[in-house]
Amino acid sequence: MMEKTSVNEGLYNEQINAILNGELFEKSKPWIQQYNKLMAYYRCAIMEIETKFNVLNEEFSLRYDRNPISSIKTRLKNPMSIKEKLEKNDLPFSVDAIKENLHDVAGVRVICSFPEDVYMLAEALLKQDDITLVERKDYIKNPKPNGYRSLHLIVTVPIFLAREKRMMKVEIQLRTIAMDFWASLEHQLRYKKEFAFTEEMAKELQYCADLSAELDGRMDALRNLAQIDVEAVSDAERQ
């Protein structure tokens, strides 16, 4: 069963109100309408990408009698995070700046059972003629210094509205269950305000990342052995 994180749409207007308070908020209503429309487009793009992965998962299930996808999580970047990222790059908090400069407003995270599934799904998605690859970063083959591993893709996907088609950018992260567990733990430890993140903790997390990578490698090897046995049985039955 796939899991999906819900998008709390009511949070967005609350955060916009916090950014643009009082009288300024009233004067900015036309801008807010444009912002909300853009966020709706990003939500549509998320749905398009999520549907594509659901279809691939269903096809793989029918063909090989197993599901490569453990879960799919989605998120829309909140206004505060968008504002902070724009300010970090000396950009205005505007609809045009968001469209032209931010690639990760819409996010889809695909959690797979095995590392080979990560690359299989990425290849299958990128072969689709309505998907255009903008950027690819492979942190599985080239992990970050802290041990983080994941395959990142920035793609454009069309959304079809009543009177037009729009190309929207979506950030896709593909990782295994082990990679996702490590990343969640690392985020909790590094950004918890109740205690300081120490160098000793960083080293221990790096060690855990190495163990996680070894586990993924062993699981991939077991999957390959099982696949060889299945193929051998099928060949024998056909003879």
PDB file of C-alpha atoms in Angstrom:
ATOM      1  CA  MET A   1       0.000   0.000   0.000  1.00  0.00           C
ATOM      2  CA  MET A   2       1.410   3.368  -0.999  1.00  0.00           C
ATOM      3  CA  GLU A   3       1.424   6.283   1.398  1.00  0.00           C
ATOM      4  CA  LYS A   4       0.902   9.889   0.456  1.00  0.00           C
ATOM      5  CA  THR A   5       1.584  12.925   2.584  1.00  0.00           C
ATOM      6  CA  SER A   6      -1.274  15.403   2.474  1.00  0.00           C
ATOM      7  CA  VAL A   7      -0.745  19.022   1.495  1.00  0.00           C
ATOM      8  CA  ASN A   8      -2.141  21.431   4.091  1.00  0.00           C
ATOM      9  CA  GLU A   9      -3.424  24.103   1.731  1.00  0.00           C
ATOM     10  CA  GLY A  10      -4.823  26.274   4.518  1.00  0.00           C
ATOM     11  CA  LEU A  11      -1.304  26.769   5.859  1.00  0.00           C
ATOM     12  CA  TYR A  12      -0.258  28.704   2.766  1.00  0.00           C
ATOM     13  CA  ASN A  13      -2.630  31.656   3.209  1.00  0.00           C
ATOM     14  CA  GLU A  14      -1.740  31.810   6.906  1.00  0.00           C
ATOM     15  CA  GLN A  15       1.952  32.061   6.118  1.00  0.00           C
ATOM     16  CA  ILE A  16       1.353  34.601   3.342  1.00  0.00           C
ATOM     17  CA  ASN A  17      -0.646  36.661   5.843  1.00  0.00           C
ATOM     18  CA  ALA A  18       2.278  36.451   8.270  1.00  0.00           C
ATOM     19  CA  ILE A  19       4.682  37.634   5.554  1.00  0.00           C
ATOM     20  CA  LEU A  20       2.405  40.398   4.316  1.00  0.00           C
ATOM     21  CA  ASN A  21       0.628  41.705   7.391  1.00  0.00           C
ATOM     22  CA  GLY A  22      -2.228  44.154   7.892  1.00  0.00           C
ATOM     23  CA  GLU A  23      -2.859  46.794   5.255  1.00  0.00           C
ATOM     24  CA  LEU A  24      -0.138  45.430   2.992  1.00  0.00           C
ATOM     25  CA  PHE A  25      -1.966  42.108   2.917  1.00  0.00           C
ATOM     26  CA  GLU A  26      -5.144  43.806   1.664  1.00  0.00           C
ATOM     27  CA  LYS A  27      -3.267  45.674  -1.065  1.00  0.00           C
ATOM     28  CA  SER A  28      -1.500  42.501  -2.109  1.00  0.00           C
ATOM     29  CA  LYS A  29      -4.630  40.426  -2.783  1.00  0.00           C
ATOM     30  CA  PRO A  30      -4.124  40.419  -6.597  1.00  0.00           C
ATOM     31  CA  TRP A  31      -0.560  39.184  -6.084  1.00  0.00           C
ATOM     32  CA  ILE A  32      -1.781  36.552  -3.618  1.00  0.00           C
ATOM     33  CA  GLN A  33      -4.287  35.315  -6.191  1.00  0.00           C
ATOM     34  CA  GLN A  34      -1.474  34.911  -8.728  1.00  0.00           C
ATOM     35  CA  TYR A  35       0.644  33.146  -6.130  1.00  0.00           C
ATOM     36  CA  ASN A  36      -2.169  30.740  -5.232  1.00  0.00           C
ATOM     37  CA  LYS A  37      -2.769  30.034  -8.921  1.00  0.00           C
ATOM     38  CA  LEU A  38       0.908  29.179  -9.384  1.00  0.00           C
ATOM     39  CA  MET A  39       0.812  26.863  -6.364  1.00  0.00           C
ATOM     40  CA  ALA A  40      -2.266  25.153  -7.858  1.00  0.00           C
ATOM     41  CA  TYR A  41      -0.278  24.552 -11.051  1.00  0.00           C
ATOM     42  CA  TYR A  42       2.525  23.006  -9.008  1.00  0.00           C
ATOM     43  CA  ARG A  43       0.016  20.745  -7.237  1.00  0.00           C
ATOM     44  CA  CYS A  44      -1.248  19.609 -10.636  1.00  0.00           C
ATOM     45  CA  ALA A  45       2.327  18.840 -11.700  1.00  0.00           C
ATOM     46  CA  ILE A  46       2.831  16.786  -8.538  1.00  0.00           C
ATOM     47  CA  MET A  47      -0.293  14.781  -9.366  1.00  0.00           C
ATOM     48  CA  GLU A  48       0.974  14.166 -12.912  1.00  0.00           C
ATOM     49  CA  ILE A  49       4.315  12.824 -11.703  1.00  0.00           C
ATOM     50  CA  GLU A  50       2.755  10.770  -8.934  1.00  0.00           C
ATOM     51  CA  THR A  51       0.344   9.190 -11.404  1.00  0.00           C
ATOM     52  CA  LYS A  52       3.208   8.280 -13.731  1.00  0.00           C
ATOM     53  CA  PHE A  53       5.007   6.459 -10.936  1.00  0.00           C
ATOM     54  CA  ASN A  54       1.797   4.694  -9.877  1.00  0.00           C
ATOM     55  CA  VAL A  55       1.349   3.449 -13.445  1.00  0.00           C
ATOM     56  CA  LEU A  56       4.954   2.228 -13.609  1.00  0.00           C
ATOM     57  CA  ASN A  57       4.518   0.465 -10.284  1.00  0.00           C
ATOM     58  CA  GLU A  58       1.352  -1.252 -11.508  1.00  0.00           C
ATOM     59  CA  GLU A  59       3.003  -2.335 -14.760  1.00  0.00           C
ATOM     60  CA  PHE A  60       6.007  -3.757 -12.896  1.00  0.00           C
ATOM     61  CA  SER A  61       3.670  -5.610 -10.541  1.00  0.00           C
ATOM     62  CA  LEU A  62       1.873  -7.277 -13.460  1.00  0.00           C
ATOM     63  CA  ARG A  63       5.090  -8.138 -15.296  1.00  0.00           C
ATOM     64  CA  TYR A  64       7.284  -9.326 -12.425  1.00  0.00           C
ATOM     65  CA  ASP A  65       4.767  -9.948  -9.622  1.00  0.00           C
ATOM     66  CA  ARG A  66       6.368  -7.423  -7.284  1.00  0.00           C
ATOM     67  CA  ASN A  67       6.163  -3.687  -6.611  1.00  0.00           C
ATOM     68  CA  PRO A  68       9.376  -1.648  -6.906  1.00  0.00           C
ATOM     69  CA  ILE A  69       7.819   1.302  -5.057  1.00  0.00           C
ATOM     70  CA  SER A  70       7.342   1.103  -1.309  1.00  0.00           C
ATOM     71  CA  SER A  71       5.752   4.540  -0.913  1.00  0.00           C
ATOM     72  CA  ILE A  72       5.381   7.934  -2.568  1.00  0.00           C
ATOM     73  CA  LYS A  73       5.527  11.178  -0.613  1.00  0.00           C
ATOM     74  CA  THR A  74       4.700  14.591  -2.020  1.00  0.00           C
ATOM     75  CA  ARG A  75       5.142  18.141  -0.781  1.00  0.00           C
ATOM     76  CA  LEU A  76       4.614  21.702  -1.890  1.00  0.00           C
ATOM     77  CA  LYS A  77       7.216  24.151  -0.549  1.00  0.00           C
ATOM     78  CA  ASN A  78       5.622  26.503   1.966  1.00  0.00           C
ATOM     79  CA  PRO A  79       5.721  30.300   1.532  1.00  0.00           C
ATOM     80  CA  MET A  80       8.230  30.869   4.345  1.00  0.00           C
ATOM     81  CA  SER A  81      10.692  28.402   2.808  1.00  0.00           C
ATOM     82  CA  ILE A  82      10.183  29.932  -0.637  1.00  0.00           C
ATOM     83  CA  LYS A  83      10.778  33.436   0.735  1.00  0.00           C
ATOM     84  CA  GLU A  84      13.938  32.351   2.606  1.00  0.00           C
ATOM     85  CA  LYS A  85      15.383  30.641  -0.473  1.00  0.00           C
ATOM     86  CA  LEU A  86      14.699  33.668  -2.684  1.00  0.00           C
ATOM     87  CA  GLU A  87      16.249  36.029  -0.123  1.00  0.00           C
ATOM     88  CA  LYS A  88      19.297  33.768   0.158  1.00  0.00           C
ATOM     89  CA  ASN A  89      19.865  34.312  -3.567  1.00  0.00           C
ATOM     90  CA  ASP A  90      19.088  38.064  -3.389  1.00  0.00           C
ATOM     91  CA  LEU A  91      15.841  37.611  -5.325  1.00  0.00           C
ATOM     92  CA  PRO A  92      12.478  39.286  -4.684  1.00  0.00           C
ATOM     93  CA  PHE A  93       9.526  37.395  -3.261  1.00  0.00           C
ATOM     94  CA  SER A  94       7.581  37.491  -6.514  1.00  0.00           C
ATOM     95  CA  VAL A  95       5.662  35.039  -8.683  1.00  0.00           C
ATOM     96  CA  ASP A  96       8.055  35.557 -11.598  1.00  0.00           C
ATOM     97  CA  ALA A  97      11.108  34.966  -9.384  1.00  0.00           C
ATOM     98  CA  ILE A  98       9.589  31.721  -8.129  1.00  0.00           C
ATOM     99  CA  LYS A  99       8.815  30.443 -11.631  1.00  0.00           C
ATOM    100  CA  GLU A 100      12.182  31.377 -13.099  1.00  0.00           C
ATOM    101  CA  ASN A 101      14.584  30.543 -10.274  1.00  0.00           C
ATOM    102  CA  LEU A 102      13.196  27.811  -8.022  1.00  0.00           C
ATOM    103  CA  HIS A 103      13.188  24.198  -9.187  1.00  0.00           C
ATOM    104  CA  ASP A 104      12.014  22.490  -5.994  1.00  0.00           C
ATOM    105  CA  VAL A 105       8.681  24.133  -5.189  1.00  0.00           C
ATOM    106  CA  ALA A 106       6.928  20.903  -6.185  1.00  0.00           C
ATOM    107  CA  GLY A 107       8.510  17.779  -4.759  1.00  0.00           C
ATOM    108  CA  VAL A 108       7.911  14.053  -5.168  1.00  0.00           C
ATOM    109  CA  ARG A 109       9.866  11.451  -3.184  1.00  0.00           C
ATOM    110  CA  VAL A 110       9.765   7.848  -4.354  1.00  0.00           C
ATOM    111  CA  ILE A 111      10.882   5.199  -1.864  1.00  0.00           C
ATOM    112  CA  CYS A 112      12.042   1.951  -3.483  1.00  0.00           C
ATOM    113  CA  SER A 113      12.881  -1.493  -2.194  1.00  0.00           C
ATOM    114  CA  PHE A 114      16.239  -1.882  -3.968  1.00  0.00           C
ATOM    115  CA  PRO A 115      18.896   0.442  -5.461  1.00  0.00           C
ATOM    116  CA  GLU A 116      18.404  -1.122  -8.913  1.00  0.00           C
ATOM    117  CA  ASP A 117      14.734  -0.126  -8.732  1.00  0.00           C
ATOM    118  CA  VAL A 118      15.767   3.507  -8.269  1.00  0.00           C
ATOM    119  CA  TYR A 119      17.597   3.571 -11.589  1.00  0.00           C
ATOM    120  CA  MET A 120      15.005   1.419 -13.366  1.00  0.00           C
ATOM    121  CA  LEU A 121      12.190   3.800 -12.397  1.00  0.00           C
ATOM    122  CA  ALA A 122      14.221   6.902 -13.231  1.00  0.00           C
ATOM    123  CA  GLU A 123      15.059   5.517 -16.679  1.00  0.00           C
ATOM    124  CA  ALA A 124      11.452   4.503 -17.337  1.00  0.00           C
ATOM    125  CA  LEU A 125      10.180   7.963 -16.368  1.00  0.00           C
ATOM    126  CA  LEU A 126      12.745   9.845 -18.445  1.00  0.00           C
ATOM    127  CA  LYS A 127      11.891   7.772 -21.526  1.00  0.00           C
ATOM    128  CA  GLN A 128       8.375   9.186 -21.548  1.00  0.00           C
ATOM    129  CA  ASP A 129       8.049  11.736 -24.345  1.00  0.00           C
ATOM    130  CA  ASP A 130       6.328  14.399 -22.236  1.00  0.00           C
ATOM    131  CA  ILE A 131       9.072  14.437 -19.578  1.00  0.00           C
ATOM    132  CA  THR A 132      12.120  16.674 -20.042  1.00  0.00           C
ATOM    133  CA  LEU A 133      15.156  16.316 -17.806  1.00  0.00           C
ATOM    134  CA  VAL A 134      16.446  19.668 -16.519  1.00  0.00           C
ATOM    135  CA  GLU A 135      19.018  18.452 -13.998  1.00  0.00           C
ATOM    136  CA  ARG A 136      20.255  15.170 -12.566  1.00  0.00           C
ATOM    137  CA  LYS A 137      22.313  14.702  -9.399  1.00  0.00           C
ATOM    138  CA  ASP A 138      23.295  11.179  -8.387  1.00  0.00           C
ATOM    139  CA  TYR A 139      24.061  11.163  -4.677  1.00  0.00           C
ATOM    140  CA  ILE A 140      23.926   7.353  -4.640  1.00  0.00           C
ATOM    141  CA  LYS A 141      27.000   6.837  -6.785  1.00  0.00           C
ATOM    142  CA  ASN A 142      28.490  10.055  -5.400  1.00  0.00           C
ATOM    143  CA  PRO A 143      27.210  10.471  -1.804  1.00  0.00           C
ATOM    144  CA  LYS A 144      27.393  13.829  -0.059  1.00  0.00           C
ATOM    145  CA  PRO A 145      30.212  14.220   2.504  1.00  0.00           C
ATOM    146  CA  ASN A 146      27.759  13.635   5.366  1.00  0.00           C
ATOM    147  CA  GLY A 147      26.690  10.271   3.894  1.00  0.00           C
ATOM    148  CA  TYR A 148      23.433  11.394   2.253  1.00  0.00           C
ATOM    149  CA  ARG A 149      22.403   9.218  -0.707  1.00  0.00           C
ATOM    150  CA  SER A 150      19.560   9.739  -3.156  1.00  0.00           C
ATOM    151  CA  LEU A 151      18.988  10.243  -6.876  1.00  0.00           C
ATOM    152  CA  HIS A 152      17.685  13.748  -7.616  1.00  0.00           C
ATOM    153  CA  LEU A 153      15.953  14.689 -10.857  1.00  0.00           C
ATOM    154  CA  ILE A 154      14.540  18.046 -11.882  1.00  0.00           C
ATOM    155  CA  VAL A 155      12.064  17.536 -14.702  1.00  0.00           C
ATOM    156  CA  THR A 156       9.419  19.497 -16.545  1.00  0.00           C
ATOM    157  CA  VAL A 157       6.009  17.927 -17.058  1.00  0.00           C
ATOM    158  CA  PRO A 158       2.990  19.362 -18.898  1.00  0.00           C
ATOM    159  CA  ILE A 159      -0.261  20.027 -17.082  1.00  0.00           C
ATOM    160  CA  PHE A 160      -3.367  20.322 -19.223  1.00  0.00           C
ATOM    161  CA  LEU A 161      -5.800  23.029 -18.146  1.00  0.00           C
ATOM    162  CA  ALA A 162      -9.174  23.880 -19.667  1.00  0.00           C
ATOM    163  CA  ARG A 163      -7.714  26.310 -22.216  1.00  0.00           C
ATOM    164  CA  GLU A 164      -3.978  25.826 -22.137  1.00  0.00           C
ATOM    165  CA  LYS A 165      -1.024  23.575 -21.479  1.00  0.00           C
ATOM    166  CA  ARG A 166       1.692  24.629 -19.034  1.00  0.00           C
ATOM    167  CA  MET A 167       5.140  23.150 -18.459  1.00  0.00           C
ATOM    168  CA  MET A 168       5.934  22.886 -14.758  1.00  0.00           C
ATOM    169  CA  LYS A 169       9.123  21.918 -12.922  1.00  0.00           C
ATOM    170  CA  VAL A 170       9.124  19.149 -10.307  1.00  0.00           C
ATOM    171  CA  GLU A 171      11.953  17.893  -8.116  1.00  0.00           C
ATOM    172  CA  ILE A 172      11.993  14.100  -7.823  1.00  0.00           C
ATOM    173  CA  GLN A 173      13.987  12.231  -5.198  1.00  0.00           C
ATOM    174  CA  LEU A 174      14.366   8.479  -5.606  1.00  0.00           C
ATOM    175  CA  ARG A 175      15.909   6.466  -2.778  1.00  0.00           C
ATOM    176  CA  THR A 176      15.704   3.122  -1.030  1.00  0.00           C
ATOM    177  CA  ILE A 177      13.984   2.434   2.286  1.00  0.00           C
ATOM    178  CA  ALA A 178      17.390   2.356   3.995  1.00  0.00           C
ATOM    179  CA  MET A 179      18.428   5.677   2.433  1.00  0.00           C
ATOM    180  CA  ASP A 180      15.148   7.288   3.468  1.00  0.00           C
ATOM    181  CA  PHE A 181      15.414   6.026   7.041  1.00  0.00           C
ATOM    182  CA  TRP A 182      18.947   7.433   7.322  1.00  0.00           C
ATOM    183  CA  ALA A 183      17.953  10.790   5.799  1.00  0.00           C
ATOM    184  CA  SER A 184      14.993  11.139   8.183  1.00  0.00           C
ATOM    185  CA  LEU A 185      17.152  10.352  11.195  1.00  0.00           C
ATOM    186  CA  GLU A 186      19.914  12.722  10.054  1.00  0.00           C
ATOM    187  CA  HIS A 187      17.410  15.558   9.589  1.00  0.00           C
ATOM    188  CA  GLN A 188      15.899  15.016  13.033  1.00  0.00           C
ATOM    189  CA  LEU A 189      19.292  15.030  14.740  1.00  0.00           C
ATOM    190  CA  ARG A 190      20.831  17.884  12.776  1.00  0.00           C
ATOM    191  CA  TYR A 191      17.918  20.310  13.063  1.00  0.00           C
ATOM    192  CA  LYS A 192      16.522  19.523  16.502  1.00  0.00           C
ATOM    193  CA  LYS A 193      16.792  22.650  18.650  1.00  0.00           C
ATOM    194  CA  GLU A 194      16.729  20.791  21.966  1.00  0.00           C
ATOM    195  CA  PHE A 195      20.402  19.804  21.686  1.00  0.00           C
ATOM    196  CA  ALA A 196      23.564  20.680  19.771  1.00  0.00           C
ATOM    197  CA  PHE A 197      24.616  18.577  16.793  1.00  0.00           C
ATOM    198  CA  THR A 198      28.147  17.463  17.602  1.00  0.00           C
ATOM    199  CA  GLU A 199      31.062  16.235  15.492  1.00  0.00           C
ATOM    200  CA  GLU A 200      30.795  12.854  17.229  1.00  0.00           C
ATOM    201  CA  MET A 201      27.160  12.574  16.100  1.00  0.00           C
ATOM    202  CA  ALA A 202      28.184  13.476  12.548  1.00  0.00           C
ATOM    203  CA  LYS A 203      30.812  10.718  12.533  1.00  0.00           C
ATOM    204  CA  GLU A 204      28.329   8.186  13.876  1.00  0.00           C
ATOM    205  CA  LEU A 205      25.818   9.161  11.183  1.00  0.00           C
ATOM    206  CA  GLN A 206      28.525   8.754   8.544  1.00  0.00           C
ATOM    207  CA  TYR A 207      29.188   5.260   9.875  1.00  0.00           C
ATOM    208  CA  CYS A 208      25.455   4.489   9.755  1.00  0.00           C
ATOM    209  CA  ALA A 209      25.364   5.729   6.155  1.00  0.00           C
ATOM    210  CA  ASP A 210      28.130   3.262   5.258  1.00  0.00           C
ATOM    211  CA  LEU A 211      26.207   0.436   6.950  1.00  0.00           C
ATOM    212  CA  SER A 212      23.067   1.490   5.087  1.00  0.00           C
ATOM    213  CA  ALA A 213      24.922   1.373   1.758  1.00  0.00           C
ATOM    214  CA  GLU A 214      26.286  -2.075   2.589  1.00  0.00           C
ATOM    215  CA  LEU A 215      22.777  -3.278   3.477  1.00  0.00           C
ATOM    216  CA  ASP A 216      21.418  -2.005   0.155  1.00  0.00           C
ATOM    217  CA  GLY A 217      24.210  -3.775  -1.709  1.00  0.00           C
ATOM    218  CA  ARG A 218      23.503  -7.066   0.049  1.00  0.00           C
ATOM    219  CA  MET A 219      19.749  -6.753  -0.558  1.00  0.00           C
ATOM    220  CA  ASP A 220      20.377  -6.071  -4.245  1.00  0.00           C
ATOM    221  CA  ALA A 221      22.576  -9.177  -4.431  1.00  0.00           C
ATOM    222  CA  LEU A 222      19.842 -11.286  -2.801  1.00  0.00           C
ATOM    223  CA  ARG A 223      17.271  -9.914  -5.229  1.00  0.00           C
ATOM    224  CA  ASN A 224      19.497 -10.798  -8.168  1.00  0.00           C
ATOM    225  CA  LEU A 225      19.956 -14.357  -6.860  1.00  0.00           C
ATOM    226  CA  ALA A 226      16.208 -14.741  -6.442  1.00  0.00           C
ATOM    227  CA  GLN A 227      15.638 -13.402  -9.953  1.00  0.00           C
ATOM    228  CA  ILE A 228      18.117 -15.904 -11.407  1.00  0.00           C
ATOM    229  CA  ASP A 229      16.255 -18.759  -9.652  1.00  0.00           C
ATOM    230  CA  VAL A 230      12.900 -17.534 -10.983  1.00  0.00           C
ATOM    231  CA  GLU A 231      14.242 -17.291 -14.533  1.00  0.00           C
ATOM    232  CA  ALA A 232      15.780 -20.757 -14.285  1.00  0.00           C
ATOM    233  CA  VAL A 233      12.427 -22.255 -13.194  1.00  0.00           C
ATOM    234  CA  SER A 234      10.645 -20.452 -16.042  1.00  0.00           C
ATOM    235  CA  ASP A 235      13.145 -21.766 -18.600  1.00  0.00           C
ATOM    236  CA  ALA A 236      12.742 -25.300 -17.281  1.00  0.00           C
ATOM    237  CA  GLU A 237       8.940 -25.074 -17.493  1.00  0.00           C
ATOM    238  CA  ARG A 238       9.101 -23.847 -21.087  1.00  0.00           C
ATOM    239  CA  GLN A 239      11.299 -26.810 -22.036  1.00  0.00           C
TER     240      GLN A 239
END
